[in-house]
Coordinates of C-alpha atoms in Angstrom, one line a residue:
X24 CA 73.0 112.1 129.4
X25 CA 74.9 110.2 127.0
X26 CA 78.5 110.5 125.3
X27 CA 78.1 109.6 121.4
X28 CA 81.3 108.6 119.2
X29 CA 81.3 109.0 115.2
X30 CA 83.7 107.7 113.4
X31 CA 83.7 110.6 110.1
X32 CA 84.9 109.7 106.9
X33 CA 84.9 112.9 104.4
X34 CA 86.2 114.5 101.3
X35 CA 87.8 117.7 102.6
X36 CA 88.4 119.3 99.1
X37 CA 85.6 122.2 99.2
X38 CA 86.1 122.8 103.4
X39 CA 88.8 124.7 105.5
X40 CA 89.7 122.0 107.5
X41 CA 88.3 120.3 110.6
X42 CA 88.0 122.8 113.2
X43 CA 85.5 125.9 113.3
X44 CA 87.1 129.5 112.1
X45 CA 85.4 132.5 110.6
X46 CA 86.7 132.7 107.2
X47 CA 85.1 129.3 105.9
X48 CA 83.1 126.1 106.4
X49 CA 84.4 123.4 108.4
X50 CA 84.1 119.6 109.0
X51 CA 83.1 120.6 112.2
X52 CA 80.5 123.1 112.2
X53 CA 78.3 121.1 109.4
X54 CA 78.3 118.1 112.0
X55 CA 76.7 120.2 114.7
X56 CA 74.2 121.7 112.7
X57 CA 73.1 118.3 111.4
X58 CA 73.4 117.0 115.0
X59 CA 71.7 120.0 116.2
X60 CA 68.8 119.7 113.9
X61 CA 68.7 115.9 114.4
X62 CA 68.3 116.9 118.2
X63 CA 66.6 120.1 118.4
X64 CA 69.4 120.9 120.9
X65 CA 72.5 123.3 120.0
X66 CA 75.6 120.8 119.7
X67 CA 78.7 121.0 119.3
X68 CA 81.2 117.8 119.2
X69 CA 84.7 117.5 120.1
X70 CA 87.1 116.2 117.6
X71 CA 90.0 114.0 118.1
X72 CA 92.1 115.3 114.7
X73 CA 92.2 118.8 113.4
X74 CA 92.7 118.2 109.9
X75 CA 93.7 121.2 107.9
X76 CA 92.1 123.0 104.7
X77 CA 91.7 120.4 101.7
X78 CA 92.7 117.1 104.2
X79 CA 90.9 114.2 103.5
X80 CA 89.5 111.4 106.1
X81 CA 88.1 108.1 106.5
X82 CA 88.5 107.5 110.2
X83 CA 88.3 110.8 112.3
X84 CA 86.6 110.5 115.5
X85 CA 84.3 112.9 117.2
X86 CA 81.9 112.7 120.3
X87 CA 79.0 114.6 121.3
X88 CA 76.8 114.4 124.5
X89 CA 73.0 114.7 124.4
X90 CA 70.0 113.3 125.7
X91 CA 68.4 112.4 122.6
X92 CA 66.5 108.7 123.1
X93 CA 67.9 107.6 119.6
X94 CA 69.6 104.6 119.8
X95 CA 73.5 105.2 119.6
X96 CA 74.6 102.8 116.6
X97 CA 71.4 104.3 114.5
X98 CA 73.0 108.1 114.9
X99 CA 75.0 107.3 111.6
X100 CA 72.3 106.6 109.5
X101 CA 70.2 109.5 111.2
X102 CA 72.7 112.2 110.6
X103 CA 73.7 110.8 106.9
X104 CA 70.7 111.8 106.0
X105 CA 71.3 115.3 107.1
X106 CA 74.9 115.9 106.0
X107 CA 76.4 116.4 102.7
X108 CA 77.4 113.8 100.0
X109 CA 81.1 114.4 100.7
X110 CA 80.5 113.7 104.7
X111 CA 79.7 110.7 106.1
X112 CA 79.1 109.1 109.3
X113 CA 80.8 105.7 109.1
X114 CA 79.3 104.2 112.6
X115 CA 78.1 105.5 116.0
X116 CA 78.4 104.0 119.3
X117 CA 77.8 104.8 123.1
X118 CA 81.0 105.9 125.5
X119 CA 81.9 106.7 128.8
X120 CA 80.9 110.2 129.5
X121 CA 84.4 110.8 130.7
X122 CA 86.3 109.4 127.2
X123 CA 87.7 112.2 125.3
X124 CA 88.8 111.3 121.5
X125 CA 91.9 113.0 121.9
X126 CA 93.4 112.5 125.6
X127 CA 94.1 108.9 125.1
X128 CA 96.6 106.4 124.1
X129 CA 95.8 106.1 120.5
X130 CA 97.9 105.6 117.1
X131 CA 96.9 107.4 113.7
X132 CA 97.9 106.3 110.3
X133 CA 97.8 108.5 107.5
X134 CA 98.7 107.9 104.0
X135 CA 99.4 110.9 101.2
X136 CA 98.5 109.6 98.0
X137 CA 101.0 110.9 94.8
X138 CA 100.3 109.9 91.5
X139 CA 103.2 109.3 89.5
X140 CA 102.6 109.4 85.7
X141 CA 104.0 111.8 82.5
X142 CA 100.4 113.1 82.3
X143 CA 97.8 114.2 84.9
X144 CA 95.0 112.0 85.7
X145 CA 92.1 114.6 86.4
X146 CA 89.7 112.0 87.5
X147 CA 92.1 111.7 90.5
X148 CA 93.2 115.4 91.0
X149 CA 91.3 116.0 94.3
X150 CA 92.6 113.4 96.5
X151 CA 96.2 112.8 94.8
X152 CA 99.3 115.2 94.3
X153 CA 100.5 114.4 90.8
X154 CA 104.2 114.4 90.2
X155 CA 106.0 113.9 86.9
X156 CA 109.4 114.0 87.5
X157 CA 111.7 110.8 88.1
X158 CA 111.6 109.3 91.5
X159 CA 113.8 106.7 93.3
X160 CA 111.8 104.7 95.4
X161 CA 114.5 102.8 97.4
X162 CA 116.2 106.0 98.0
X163 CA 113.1 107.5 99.4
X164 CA 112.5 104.0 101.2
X165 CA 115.7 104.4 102.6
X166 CA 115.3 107.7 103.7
X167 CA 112.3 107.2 105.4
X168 CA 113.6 105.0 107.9
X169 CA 115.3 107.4 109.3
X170 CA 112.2 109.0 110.8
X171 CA 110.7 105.6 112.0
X172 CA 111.8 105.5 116.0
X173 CA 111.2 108.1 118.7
X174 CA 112.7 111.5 117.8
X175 CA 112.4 115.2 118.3
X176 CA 110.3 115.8 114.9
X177 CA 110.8 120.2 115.3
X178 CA 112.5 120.2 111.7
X179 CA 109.1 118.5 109.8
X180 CA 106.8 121.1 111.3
X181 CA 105.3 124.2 111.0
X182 CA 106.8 126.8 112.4
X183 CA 103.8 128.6 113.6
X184 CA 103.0 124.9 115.6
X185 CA 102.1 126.4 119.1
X186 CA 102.7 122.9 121.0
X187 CA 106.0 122.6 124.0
X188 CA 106.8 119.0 123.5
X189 CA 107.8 118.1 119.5
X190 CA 108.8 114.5 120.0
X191 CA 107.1 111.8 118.6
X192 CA 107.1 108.4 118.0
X193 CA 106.6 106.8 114.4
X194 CA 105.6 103.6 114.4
X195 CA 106.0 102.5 110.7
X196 CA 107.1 104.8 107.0
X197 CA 106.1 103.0 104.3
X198 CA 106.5 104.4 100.9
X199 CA 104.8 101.7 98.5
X200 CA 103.8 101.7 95.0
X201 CA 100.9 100.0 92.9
X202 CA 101.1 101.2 89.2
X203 CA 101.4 104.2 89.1
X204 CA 100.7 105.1 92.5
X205 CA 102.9 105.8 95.4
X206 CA 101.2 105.8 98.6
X207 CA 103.5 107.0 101.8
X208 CA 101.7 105.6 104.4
X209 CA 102.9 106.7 108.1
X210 CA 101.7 105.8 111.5
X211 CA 102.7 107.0 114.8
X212 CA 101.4 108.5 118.4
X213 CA 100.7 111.9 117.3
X214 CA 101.7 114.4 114.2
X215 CA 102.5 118.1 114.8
X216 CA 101.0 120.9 112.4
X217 CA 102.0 120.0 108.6
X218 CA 104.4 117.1 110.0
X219 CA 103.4 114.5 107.3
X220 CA 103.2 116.8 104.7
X221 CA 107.0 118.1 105.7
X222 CA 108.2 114.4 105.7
X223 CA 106.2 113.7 102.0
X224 CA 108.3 116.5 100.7
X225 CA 111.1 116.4 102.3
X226 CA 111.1 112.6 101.2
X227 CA 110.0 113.5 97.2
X228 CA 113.3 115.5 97.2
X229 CA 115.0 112.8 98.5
X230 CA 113.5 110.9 95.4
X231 CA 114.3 113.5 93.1
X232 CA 118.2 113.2 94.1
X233 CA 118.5 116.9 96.2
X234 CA 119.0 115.0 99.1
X235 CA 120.6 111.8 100.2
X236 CA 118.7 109.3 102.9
X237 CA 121.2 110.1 105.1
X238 CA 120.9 113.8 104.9
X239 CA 117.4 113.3 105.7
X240 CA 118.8 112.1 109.3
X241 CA 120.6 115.3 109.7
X242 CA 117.6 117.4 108.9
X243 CA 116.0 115.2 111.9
X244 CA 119.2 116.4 114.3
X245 CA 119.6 120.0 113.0
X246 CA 116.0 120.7 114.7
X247 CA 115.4 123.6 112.5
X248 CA 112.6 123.5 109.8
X249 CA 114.6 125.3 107.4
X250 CA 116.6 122.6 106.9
X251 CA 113.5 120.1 105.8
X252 CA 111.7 120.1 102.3
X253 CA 109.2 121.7 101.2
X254 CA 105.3 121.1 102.5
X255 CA 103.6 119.2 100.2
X256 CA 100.1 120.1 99.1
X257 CA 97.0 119.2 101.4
X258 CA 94.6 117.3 99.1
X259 CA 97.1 114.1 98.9
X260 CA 96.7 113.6 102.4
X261 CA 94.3 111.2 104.5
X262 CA 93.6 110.3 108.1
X263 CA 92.7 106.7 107.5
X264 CA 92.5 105.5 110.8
X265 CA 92.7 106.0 114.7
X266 CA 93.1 103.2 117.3
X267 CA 92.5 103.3 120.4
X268 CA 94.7 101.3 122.8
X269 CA 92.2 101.2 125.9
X270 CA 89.2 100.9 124.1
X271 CA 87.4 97.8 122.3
X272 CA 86.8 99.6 119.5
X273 CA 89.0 101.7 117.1
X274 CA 88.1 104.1 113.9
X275 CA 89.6 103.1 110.3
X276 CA 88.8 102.5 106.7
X277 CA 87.3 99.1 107.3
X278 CA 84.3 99.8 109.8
X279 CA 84.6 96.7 111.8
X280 CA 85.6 97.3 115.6
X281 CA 88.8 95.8 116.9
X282 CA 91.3 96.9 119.3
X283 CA 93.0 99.8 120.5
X284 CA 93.4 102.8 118.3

């Protein structure tokens, strides 16, 4: 028996989310039948991030065991040829049977993509949140370091997140801008349910001038999610990477390995 890892990039726009439920396809359920019919063994893989309904990826991490004699790095290219055009497996590799994608030491970086123009850009609809209105970028920069630091993050979640411990550390908030793009790219130990969305529009207010940065802090202490913004729209969202700190190897955009994620 062996423990495979894939790193998954996808295009979440016409699945409901990561993890298997009854009302819909999932990222997750179309991986073990290809890995199933790859195999001729049922499968099922273990996921280290759940995204939700419309979420994009390039970087999510899954293993599977099986005792299949195919070669570990040839997986991807085995299974891409079994999965849909808007799943792919970026790269495969061989772990310990004992390493679990999500009970390590790891950092994810997510970005949520707005497009910022008068006029919508359908060509980029499905993987950006268009916005018309007038932003201020160094009020929203300014803002968002507020959230950077170790903090109790209870008022940028969902209140239906079923999790004891809300703290969590961000490493970096970046809100940066390229035409007419403005990418808010965050990375930290761990995100509750609709955390990064919450911040993104809690942040977009701040940018529309309904909240100063330093209210943003305040929302932070109050602890109560009614105080935050509202939750901006899945599709402008993507994991883009997860490292690994005790591993050799890491899962991101740019599908060389390197450390920790």
């Amino acid at each position: 028996m062996k423990r495979i890892r894939l790193r998954v990039a996808y295009d979440g726009t016409n699945y409901c989310g990561w993890q298997i439920q009854p009302n819909g396809i999932t990222i997750e359920e179309v991986l073990n039948k290809a890995i199933t019919k790859l195999t001729k063994v049922e499968t099922a893989v273990i996921g280290a991030s759940r995204t939700d309904s419309g979420v994009h990826a390039l970087g999510n991490v899954a293993v599977f065991d099986t005792e299949s004699t195919i070669p570990p790095e040839r997986f991807s290219y085995a299974l891409n040829q079994r999965l849909p055009e808007d799943i792919v497996v970026v790269a495969s590799d061989e772990v310990p049977l004992d390493w679990h994608p999500r009970y390590q030491d790891v950092s994810k970086t997510y970005e949520y993509h707005v497009i910022h123009t008068r006029i919508p850009d359908p060509t980029r609809r499905l993987t950006n949140y268009f916005v018309s209105y007038p932003l201020d970028i160094e009020t929203m920069r300014k803002a968002a370091s507020y959230l950077e630091g170790t903090h109790d993050f209870v008022s940028f979640c969902n209140i239906r997140t079923n999790v004891e411990d809300t703290v969590r550390t961000v490493y970096s908030l970046e809100v940066l801008t390229k035409g007419d793009q403005i990418t808010f790219r965050i990375r930290g130990n761990g995100f509750l349910y609709n955390m990064v969305r919450i911040i993104v529009g809690t942040l977009l207010r701040v940018g529309r001038g309904f909240y100063t940065p330093e209210q943003v802090k305040e929302i932070l202490e109050a602890k109560n999610r009614k105080s935050a913004g509202v939750t901006a729209p899945p599709h402008g969202l993507m994991l883009m990477e997860i490292e690994y700190k005790d591993s050799e190897t890491s899962a991101s955009q740019s599908g060389e390995n390197k450390g920790r994620k």
